[in-house]
XYZ file of N, CA, C and O in Angstrom:
712
model
N 104.631 102.528 94.767
C 103.921 102.693 93.516
C 102.440 102.447 93.752
O 102.057 101.634 94.541
N 101.633 103.148 93.025
C 100.192 103.054 93.143
C 99.694 101.732 92.573
O 100.111 101.321 91.516
N 98.774 101.069 93.262
C 98.313 99.752 92.847
C 97.698 99.751 91.450
O 97.917 98.850 90.684
N 96.870 100.786 91.132
C 96.226 100.751 89.828
C 97.256 100.867 88.717
O 97.043 100.378 87.621
N 98.381 101.482 88.987
C 99.412 101.598 87.965
C 100.259 100.336 87.912
O 100.762 99.962 86.867
N 100.392 99.662 89.021
C 101.127 98.409 89.080
C 100.470 97.367 88.199
O 101.142 96.541 87.604
N 99.169 97.414 88.111
C 98.458 96.359 87.421
C 98.755 96.321 85.932
O 98.432 95.358 85.280
N 99.382 97.341 85.394
C 99.803 97.269 83.989
C 100.813 96.150 83.890
O 101.748 96.076 84.646
N 100.617 95.296 82.980
C 101.511 94.162 82.844
C 101.042 92.955 83.632
O 101.514 91.864 83.430
N 100.124 93.167 84.550
C 99.548 92.062 85.320
C 98.345 91.573 84.554
O 97.695 92.323 83.861
N 98.027 90.351 84.766
C 96.831 89.787 84.139
C 96.704 90.311 82.717
O 95.780 91.026 82.375
N 97.670 89.931 81.946
C 97.810 90.470 80.605
C 96.481 90.501 79.860
O 96.220 91.425 79.103
N 95.632 89.562 80.108
C 94.349 89.544 79.410
C 93.517 90.786 79.685
O 92.690 91.169 78.870
N 93.747 91.411 80.812
C 92.968 92.608 81.122
C 93.376 93.795 80.264
O 92.648 94.766 80.175
N 94.526 93.698 79.646
C 95.040 94.868 78.943
C 95.422 94.558 77.502
O 96.392 95.087 77.000
N 94.642 93.692 76.861
C 94.968 93.309 75.500
C 94.427 94.278 74.458
O 94.629 94.086 73.282
N 93.743 95.328 74.882
C 93.216 96.269 73.907
C 94.400 96.955 73.246
O 95.116 97.704 73.881
N 94.600 96.646 72.010
C 95.725 97.257 71.313
C 95.303 98.591 70.725
O 94.127 98.882 70.575
N 96.290 99.390 70.383
C 95.975 100.679 69.773
C 95.236 100.461 68.465
O 94.450 101.301 68.059
N 95.459 99.335 67.842
C 94.711 99.022 66.624
C 93.218 98.981 66.889
O 92.430 99.471 66.083
N 92.827 98.414 68.018
C 91.406 98.374 68.363
C 90.884 99.788 68.601
O 89.810 100.138 68.163
N 91.659 100.544 69.327
C 91.194 101.868 69.737
C 91.015 102.810 68.566
O 90.152 103.674 68.580
N 91.829 102.644 67.542
C 91.785 103.570 66.418
C 91.151 102.944 65.174
O 91.220 103.503 64.100
N 90.549 101.804 65.354
C 89.935 101.126 64.211
C 88.826 101.996 63.631
O 87.976 102.492 64.347
N 88.861 102.141 62.354
C 87.834 102.927 61.665
C 86.833 101.972 61.008
O 86.404 102.193 59.896
N 86.541 100.911 61.718
C 85.684 99.894 61.134
C 84.221 100.241 61.369
O 83.823 100.569 62.472
N 83.474 100.150 60.289
C 82.038 100.405 60.374
C 81.279 99.104 60.650
O 80.077 99.107 60.776
N 82.016 98.028 60.720
C 81.442 96.697 60.872
C 80.669 96.588 62.188
O 81.214 96.766 63.268
N 79.395 96.270 62.075
C 78.537 96.140 63.251
C 78.993 94.986 64.147
O 78.987 95.106 65.372
N 79.389 93.873 63.531
C 79.860 92.722 64.290
C 81.101 93.089 65.108
O 81.209 92.740 66.280
N 82.023 93.797 64.485
C 83.230 94.242 65.179
C 82.847 95.086 66.390
O 83.363 94.879 67.493
N 81.942 96.020 66.203
C 81.543 96.914 67.290
C 80.908 96.148 68.439
O 81.183 96.434 69.605
N 80.085 95.172 68.122
C 79.438 94.369 69.163
C 80.482 93.590 69.965
O 80.415 93.541 71.201
N 81.426 92.980 69.264
C 82.475 92.213 69.933
C 83.330 93.144 70.785
O 83.655 92.841 71.937
N 83.679 94.281 70.214
C 84.514 95.253 70.923
C 83.802 95.771 72.174
O 84.407 95.886 73.241
N 82.517 96.061 72.056
C 81.744 96.533 73.211
C 81.710 95.481 74.319
O 81.865 95.802 75.499
N 81.498 94.221 73.945
C 81.496 93.137 74.933
C 82.875 93.025 75.592
O 82.986 92.847 76.804
N 83.917 93.127 74.770
C 85.287 93.072 75.280
C 85.508 94.167 76.333
O 86.024 93.901 77.421
N 85.113 95.385 76.002
C 85.295 96.509 76.937
C 84.504 96.310 78.218
O 84.986 96.626 79.312
N 83.295 95.776 78.097
C 82.458 95.531 79.270
C 83.111 94.507 80.203
O 83.188 94.705 81.418
N 83.600 93.416 79.630
C 84.267 92.382 80.432
C 85.551 92.943 81.033
O 85.860 92.691 82.206
N 86.288 93.701 80.229
C 87.517 94.321 80.723
C 87.234 95.182 81.953
O 87.949 95.104 82.953
N 86.177 95.952 81.887
C 85.817 96.810 83.021
C 85.455 95.974 84.250
O 85.887 96.280 85.363
N 84.678 94.909 84.051
C 84.317 94.026 85.170
C 85.568 93.442 85.812
O 85.690 93.415 87.044
N 86.488 92.959 84.980
C 87.703 92.328 85.500
C 88.608 93.343 86.199
O 89.222 93.021 87.218
N 88.668 94.542 85.668
C 89.471 95.567 86.336
C 88.904 95.891 87.715
O 89.657 96.074 88.671
N 87.574 95.955 87.817
C 86.946 96.210 89.120
C 87.241 95.068 90.090
O 87.560 95.318 91.264
N 87.146 93.850 89.604
C 87.467 92.697 90.458
C 88.926 92.736 90.894
O 89.254 92.444 92.043
N 89.787 93.105 89.967
C 91.206 93.182 90.288
C 91.460 94.249 91.362
O 92.233 94.022 92.294
N 90.801 95.386 91.238
C 90.962 96.440 92.243
C 90.458 95.970 93.606
O 91.067 96.261 94.632
N 89.359 95.228 93.613
C 88.843 94.680 94.872
C 89.835 93.679 95.457
O 90.078 93.673 96.663
N 90.420 92.851 94.594
C 91.397 91.859 95.060
C 92.620 92.552 95.644
O 93.209 92.073 96.623
N 92.983 93.692 95.091
C 94.150 94.427 95.587
C 93.896 95.110 96.931
O 94.816 95.655 97.532
N 92.649 95.049 97.412
C 92.347 95.576 98.738
C 92.848 94.621 99.826
O 93.009 95.015 100.978
N 93.071 93.370 99.465
C 93.613 92.376 100.388
C 95.038 92.794 100.767
O 95.881 93.025 99.900
N 95.316 92.886 102.067
C 96.616 93.382 102.540
C 97.787 92.525 102.071
O 98.838 93.049 101.709
N 97.608 91.213 102.059
C 98.688 90.330 101.613
C 99.002 90.544 100.135
O 100.165 90.626 99.737
N 97.950 90.622 99.346
C 98.135 90.824 97.911
C 98.721 92.213 97.651
O 99.648 92.361 96.850
N 98.194 93.212 98.336
C 98.701 94.575 98.162
C 100.185 94.651 98.539
O 100.979 95.285 97.831
N 100.550 93.998 99.617
C 101.949 93.987 100.043
C 102.845 93.301 99.026
O 103.924 93.797 98.687
N 102.384 92.166 98.521
C 103.174 91.442 97.521
C 103.262 92.258 96.230
O 104.321 92.313 95.588
N 102.160 92.906 95.862
C 102.154 93.742 94.661
C 103.152 94.890 94.797
O 103.876 95.223 93.856
N 103.198 95.460 95.980
C 104.139 96.554 96.255
C 105.583 96.050 96.141
O 106.440 96.707 95.539
N 105.848 94.894 96.714
C 107.190 94.296 96.629
C 107.560 93.987 95.185
O 108.684 94.252 94.748
N 106.618 93.407 94.458
C 106.867 93.072 93.053
C 107.186 94.336 92.246
O 108.131 94.369 91.464
N 106.388 95.355 92.451
C 106.582 96.610 91.737
C 107.966 97.202 92.022
O 108.670 97.640 91.109
N 108.352 97.203 93.287
C 109.671 97.725 93.668
C 110.781 96.881 93.042
O 111.799 97.412 92.573
N 110.576 95.566 93.004
C 111.566 94.661 92.415
C 111.740 94.957 90.924
O 112.861 95.040 90.416
N 110.620 95.114 90.213
C 110.687 95.407 88.776
C 111.351 96.767 88.547
O 112.196 96.900 87.657
N 110.999 97.754 89.353
C 111.643 99.066 89.221
C 113.150 98.967 89.422
O 113.921 99.583 88.685
N 113.579 98.167 90.383
C 115.012 97.960 90.623
C 115.653 97.312 89.403
O 116.732 97.723 88.970
N 114.996 96.310 88.848
C 115.502 95.637 87.644
C 115.620 96.630 86.490
O 116.614 96.620 85.752
N 114.615 97.472 86.330
C 114.638 98.464 85.252
C 115.824 99.410 85.410
O 116.513 99.724 84.440
N 116.067 99.820 86.639
C 117.181 100.731 86.899
C 118.529 100.065 86.637
O 119.485 100.724 86.244
N 118.584 98.747 86.836
C 119.821 97.999 86.568
C 120.071 97.856 85.072
O 121.214 97.756 84.645
N 119.024 97.824 84.292
C 119.140 97.605 82.848
C 119.840 98.772 82.169
O 120.742 98.590 81.350
N 119.413 99.988 82.523
C 119.909 101.153 81.800
C 119.643 102.407 82.634
O 118.598 102.496 83.268
N 120.547 103.348 82.570
C 120.356 104.580 83.345
C 119.139 105.352 82.834
O 118.430 105.997 83.609
N 118.863 105.273 81.531
C 117.688 105.950 80.974
C 116.407 105.340 81.568
O 115.462 106.058 81.888
N 116.393 104.028 81.720
C 115.235 103.362 82.326
C 115.049 103.861 83.757
O 113.923 104.105 84.192
N 116.152 104.033 84.478
C 116.077 104.554 85.840
C 115.481 105.949 85.881
O 114.651 106.264 86.743
N 115.890 106.785 84.933
C 115.336 108.149 84.857
C 113.841 108.099 84.583
O 113.063 108.855 85.183
N 113.444 107.216 83.673
C 112.027 107.096 83.327
C 111.198 106.595 84.508
O 110.086 107.069 84.733
N 111.748 105.643 85.258
C 111.050 105.136 86.449
C 110.841 106.283 87.441
O 109.747 106.451 87.994
N 111.870 107.090 87.643
C 111.754 108.234 88.554
C 110.730 109.254 88.038
O 109.928 109.783 88.817
N 110.753 109.508 86.725
C 109.782 110.438 86.136
C 108.358 109.901 86.289
O 107.430 110.663 86.574
N 108.209 108.591 86.111
C 106.888 107.972 86.259
C 106.382 108.150 87.689
O 105.231 108.520 87.906
N 107.246 107.896 88.673
C 106.863 108.060 90.081
C 106.448 109.505 90.370
O 105.443 109.750 91.041
N 107.234 110.442 89.855
C 106.922 111.867 90.057
C 105.574 112.207 89.414
O 104.758 112.919 89.996
N 105.328 111.673 88.237
C 104.066 111.926 87.531
C 102.899 111.336 88.313
O 101.846 111.969 88.434
N 103.076 110.138 88.854
C 102.025 109.504 89.668
C 101.699 110.392 90.869
O 100.526 110.640 91.171
N 102.727 110.889 91.528
C 102.511 111.769 92.684
C 101.768 113.038 92.280
O 100.882 113.504 93.000
N 102.108 113.581 91.128
C 101.450 114.806 90.648
C 99.997 114.521 90.267
O 99.119 115.351 90.506
N 99.741 113.336 89.689
C 98.360 112.967 89.348
C 97.530 112.857 90.622
O 96.404 113.365 90.697
N 98.086 112.201 91.637
C 97.367 112.050 92.900
C 97.070 113.412 93.534
O 95.973 113.637 94.052
N 98.023 114.324 93.475
C 97.813 115.667 94.025
C 96.714 116.393 93.244
O 95.840 117.043 93.838
N 96.745 116.271 91.924
C 95.732 116.917 91.086
C 94.351 116.305 91.335
O 93.339 117.014 91.309
N 94.311 115.000 91.609
C 93.031 114.345 91.914
C 92.452 114.907 93.212
O 91.251 115.144 93.302
N 93.311 115.117 94.196
C 92.843 115.662 95.477
C 92.325 117.081 95.303
O 91.397 117.493 95.990
N 92.927 117.810 94.377
C 92.491 119.188 94.127
C 91.325 119.249 93.147
O 90.742 120.314 92.961
N 91.023 118.125 92.507
C 89.936 118.094 91.537
C 90.266 118.826 90.248
O 89.369 119.295 89.545
N 91.542 118.938 89.920
C 91.988 119.649 88.721
C 92.059 118.676 87.544
O 93.102 118.097 87.239
N 90.927 118.519 86.853
C 90.813 117.506 85.804
C 91.648 117.829 84.570
O 92.108 116.922 83.886
N 91.843 119.100 84.301
C 92.668 119.490 83.152
C 94.116 119.045 83.369
O 94.743 118.468 82.483
N 94.629 119.285 84.565
C 95.993 118.867 84.894
C 96.089 117.341 84.898
O 97.065 116.762 84.408
N 95.066 116.681 85.427
C 95.052 115.216 85.457
C 95.176 114.665 84.039
O 95.988 113.769 83.775
N 94.394 115.212 83.132
C 94.413 114.746 81.746
C 95.807 114.939 81.129
O 96.338 114.051 80.470
N 96.384 116.078 81.369
C 97.718 116.387 80.855
C 98.757 115.416 81.438
O 99.602 114.883 80.721
N 98.668 115.186 82.736
C 99.614 114.287 83.400
C 99.425 112.834 82.960
O 100.394 112.078 82.874
N 98.192 112.451 82.668
C 97.956 111.095 82.188
C 98.625 110.888 80.834
O 99.157 109.808 80.558
N 98.614 111.907 80.003
C 99.310 111.819 78.716
C 100.815 111.679 78.941
O 101.474 110.878 78.278
N 101.336 112.443 79.876
C 102.754 112.347 80.214
C 103.075 110.949 80.715
O 104.076 110.341 80.311
N 102.218 110.434 81.583
C 102.402 109.084 82.124
C 102.440 108.050 80.995
O 103.290 107.164 80.978
N 101.512 108.173 80.050
C 101.468 107.234 78.932
C 102.731 107.318 78.078
O 103.250 106.291 77.637
N 103.233 108.521 77.862
C 104.467 108.692 77.089
C 105.647 108.033 77.801
O 106.464 107.359 77.174
N 105.719 108.238 79.107
C 106.803 107.633 79.891
C 106.708 106.111 79.797
O 107.712 105.430 79.572
N 105.502 105.582 79.971
C 105.321 104.125 79.885
C 105.698 103.599 78.509
O 106.266 102.520 78.396
N 105.383 104.362 77.489
C 105.733 103.948 76.135
C 107.259 103.877 75.979
O 107.778 102.922 75.413
N 107.954 104.858 76.501
C 109.412 104.857 76.443
C 110.001 103.722 77.288
O 111.063 103.200 76.975
N 109.307 103.361 78.352
C 109.780 102.291 79.240
C 109.564 100.889 78.664
O 110.211 99.938 79.100
N 108.669 100.753 77.697
C 108.289 99.433 77.191
C 109.465 98.539 76.803
O 109.504 97.383 77.216
N 110.432 99.024 76.028
C 111.545 98.125 75.679
C 112.316 97.636 76.911
O 112.743 96.483 76.965
N 112.452 98.496 77.897
C 113.155 98.127 79.128
C 112.331 97.126 79.937
O 112.865 96.193 80.525
N 111.011 97.341 79.962
C 110.120 96.428 80.677
C 110.171 95.055 80.023
O 110.250 94.035 80.717
N 110.151 95.038 78.694
C 110.229 93.754 77.985
C 111.525 93.035 78.325
O 111.538 91.823 78.520
N 112.602 93.789 78.416
C 113.879 93.188 78.781
C 113.842 92.657 80.214
O 114.302 91.551 80.490
N 113.274 93.437 81.120
C 113.184 93.006 82.521
C 112.327 91.750 82.644
O 112.603 90.877 83.478
N 111.306 91.643 81.807
C 110.403 90.497 81.868
C 111.080 89.205 81.393
O 110.532 88.130 81.584
N 112.257 89.305 80.823
C 112.996 88.107 80.418
C 113.689 87.457 81.613
O 114.085 86.300 81.562
N 113.812 88.211 82.702
C 114.466 87.720 83.911
C 113.583 86.666 84.584
O 112.390 86.886 84.805
N 114.179 85.520 84.921
C 113.442 84.408 85.532
C 112.766 84.812 86.841
O 111.627 84.431 87.102
N 113.478 85.553 87.665
C 112.928 85.965 88.963
C 111.722 86.892 88.765
O 110.714 86.771 89.468
N 111.809 87.797 87.815
C 110.686 88.693 87.524
C 109.486 87.873 87.064
O 108.359 88.083 87.530
N 109.728 86.926 86.164
C 108.650 86.077 85.664
C 107.995 85.274 86.789
O 106.763 85.181 86.855
N 108.815 84.730 87.655
C 108.272 83.928 88.764
C 107.430 84.796 89.698
O 106.331 84.405 90.093
N 107.950 85.961 90.045
C 107.192 86.845 90.938
C 105.898 87.331 90.282
O 104.870 87.452 90.953
N 105.966 87.609 88.993
C 104.754 88.042 88.287
C 103.710 86.928 88.303
O 102.536 87.174 88.571
N 104.147 85.708 88.030
C 103.228 84.572 88.027
C 102.596 84.381 89.412
O 101.391 84.146 89.525
N 103.398 84.512 90.466
C 102.864 84.375 91.822
C 101.812 85.436 92.109
O 100.756 85.147 92.682
N 102.105 86.669 91.707
C 101.157 87.759 91.934
C 99.874 87.525 91.134
O 98.775 87.707 91.656
N 100.018 87.126 89.877
C 98.834 86.852 89.060
C 97.986 85.757 89.684
O 96.758 85.866 89.722
N 98.636 84.699 90.177
C 97.892 83.604 90.817
C 97.161 84.099 92.059
O 96.006 83.724 92.296
N 97.839 84.922 92.856
C 97.199 85.472 94.055
C 95.988 86.320 93.667
O 94.919 86.219 94.281
N 96.172 87.173 92.657
C 95.083 88.044 92.215
C 93.899 87.236 91.694
O 92.756 87.487 92.074
N 94.185 86.277 90.831
C 93.098 85.494 90.244
C 92.362 84.688 91.314
O 91.127 84.631 91.310
N 93.109 84.115 92.243
C 92.476 83.365 93.334
C 91.535 84.275 94.122
O 90.390 83.909 94.417
N 92.004 85.471 94.458
C 91.174 86.411 95.220
C 89.992 86.892 94.380
O 88.870 87.016 94.887
N 90.236 87.138 93.095
C 89.153 87.563 92.211
C 88.074 86.489 92.125
O 86.881 86.807 92.121
N 88.493 85.221 92.107
C 87.531 84.117 92.076
C 86.732 84.040 93.370
O 85.550 83.683 93.348
N 87.368 84.362 94.495
C 86.649 84.392 95.769
C 85.571 85.468 95.722
O 84.461 85.265 96.224
N 85.905 86.596 95.135
C 84.961 87.711 95.043
C 83.844 87.382 94.057
O 82.674 87.629 94.320
N 84.234 86.823 92.903
C 83.263 86.488 91.862
C 83.687 85.190 91.182
O 84.686 85.168 90.454
N 82.945 84.113 91.404
C 83.290 82.813 90.818
C 83.303 82.804 89.276
O 83.798 81.885 88.670
N 82.755 83.847 88.672
C 82.725 83.929 87.209
C 84.020 84.497 86.621
O 84.099 84.715 85.407
N 85.039 84.726 87.449
C 86.281 85.336 86.981
C 86.930 84.551 85.846
O 87.265 85.127 84.808
N 87.117 83.263 86.011
C 87.793 82.457 84.985
C 86.981 82.433 83.687
O 87.550 82.673 82.610
N 85.673 82.180 83.746
C 84.905 82.261 82.498
C 85.009 83.639 81.828
O 85.075 83.732 80.608
N 85.044 84.708 82.632
C 85.193 86.047 82.063
C 86.562 86.213 81.393
O 86.659 86.778 80.304
N 87.609 85.732 82.054
C 88.947 85.807 81.465
C 89.002 85.012 80.158
O 89.582 85.475 79.165
N 88.398 83.822 80.164
C 88.379 83.007 78.955
C 87.614 83.684 77.828
O 88.054 83.696 76.675
N 86.464 84.254 78.160
C 85.654 84.951 77.146
C 86.412 86.151 76.601
O 86.405 86.410 75.395
N 87.076 86.860 77.467
C 87.839 88.027 77.024
C 88.961 87.608 76.074
O 89.229 88.288 75.091
N 89.594 86.505 76.373
C 90.642 85.985 75.505
C 90.075 85.630 74.126
O 90.671 85.961 73.093
N 88.920 84.982 74.103
C 88.263 84.641 72.840
C 87.943 85.902 72.033
O 88.181 85.953 70.826
N 87.384 86.886 72.719
C 87.032 88.133 72.046
C 88.270 88.831 71.501
O 88.239 89.376 70.395
N 89.325 88.810 72.263
C 90.572 89.419 71.822
C 91.083 88.767 70.541
O 91.501 89.456 69.602
N 91.023 87.446 70.503
C 91.456 86.724 69.298
C 90.569 87.080 68.102
O 91.069 87.272 66.997
N 89.262 87.167 68.338
C 88.333 87.534 67.264
C 88.659 88.936 66.740
O 88.693 89.163 65.537
N 88.865 89.852 67.662
C 89.165 91.230 67.269
C 90.486 91.304 66.510
O 90.590 92.026 65.512
N 91.478 90.553 66.970
C 92.768 90.518 66.267
C 92.585 90.020 64.831
O 93.128 90.601 63.893
N 91.832 88.933 64.689
C 91.596 88.384 63.333
C 90.883 89.407 62.457
O 91.228 89.600 61.292
N 89.882 90.061 63.019
C 89.131 91.047 62.243
C 90.025 92.219 61.834
O 89.912 92.715 60.703
N 90.887 92.630 62.732
C 91.816 93.735 62.416
C 92.790 93.312 61.326
O 93.091 94.090 60.421
N 93.286 92.093 61.396
C 94.210 91.595 60.371
C 93.518 91.524 59.022
O 94.100 91.890 58.002
N 92.277 91.064 59.001
C 91.533 90.993 57.754
C 91.297 92.393 57.181
O 91.371 92.596 55.987
N 91.039 93.337 58.043
C 90.805 94.711 57.623
C 92.057 95.306 56.987
O 91.979 96.077 56.040
N 93.220 94.921 57.488
C 94.482 95.487 57.008
C 94.936 94.836 55.695
O 95.815 95.356 55.040
N 94.343 93.714 55.330
C 94.754 93.028 54.091
C 94.136 93.641 52.875
O 93.172 94.261 52.834
């Protein structure tokens, strides 16, 4: 599995942007400022995470973890197994389209990938209840964060700030919906 795709579900704070944020029709200037800062920090952390995944030990463990989760998903339900296979095929097709520079196909395949991931979510949530999956995920997150801190000592403050911003955005969205 491709490392950038593996990172979904890792370092949950990096991926807290909910669809509510993305589709918010808020004209609130404060909301926009907070959201912009959130996106900026998210981008910084994703770059650090990608750099950390260049470490062979971390990359190897990430690969093992990903394979383990895929195996768990396949054990849960045959439909989950089909979706995992479809996701892998889609990843391979995206990589081929990237090499060819076919951006239209890439965009189409990314939508397919997102749909597959959406269908996989209930199965992933079930797999995440497994103690072994949780332990391996925690180990990988610790390895990633440690390496990210080596690359940039500001990693933990950035993660903390992102968490604060996420909470602020959640509160603002809840207030908007009331």
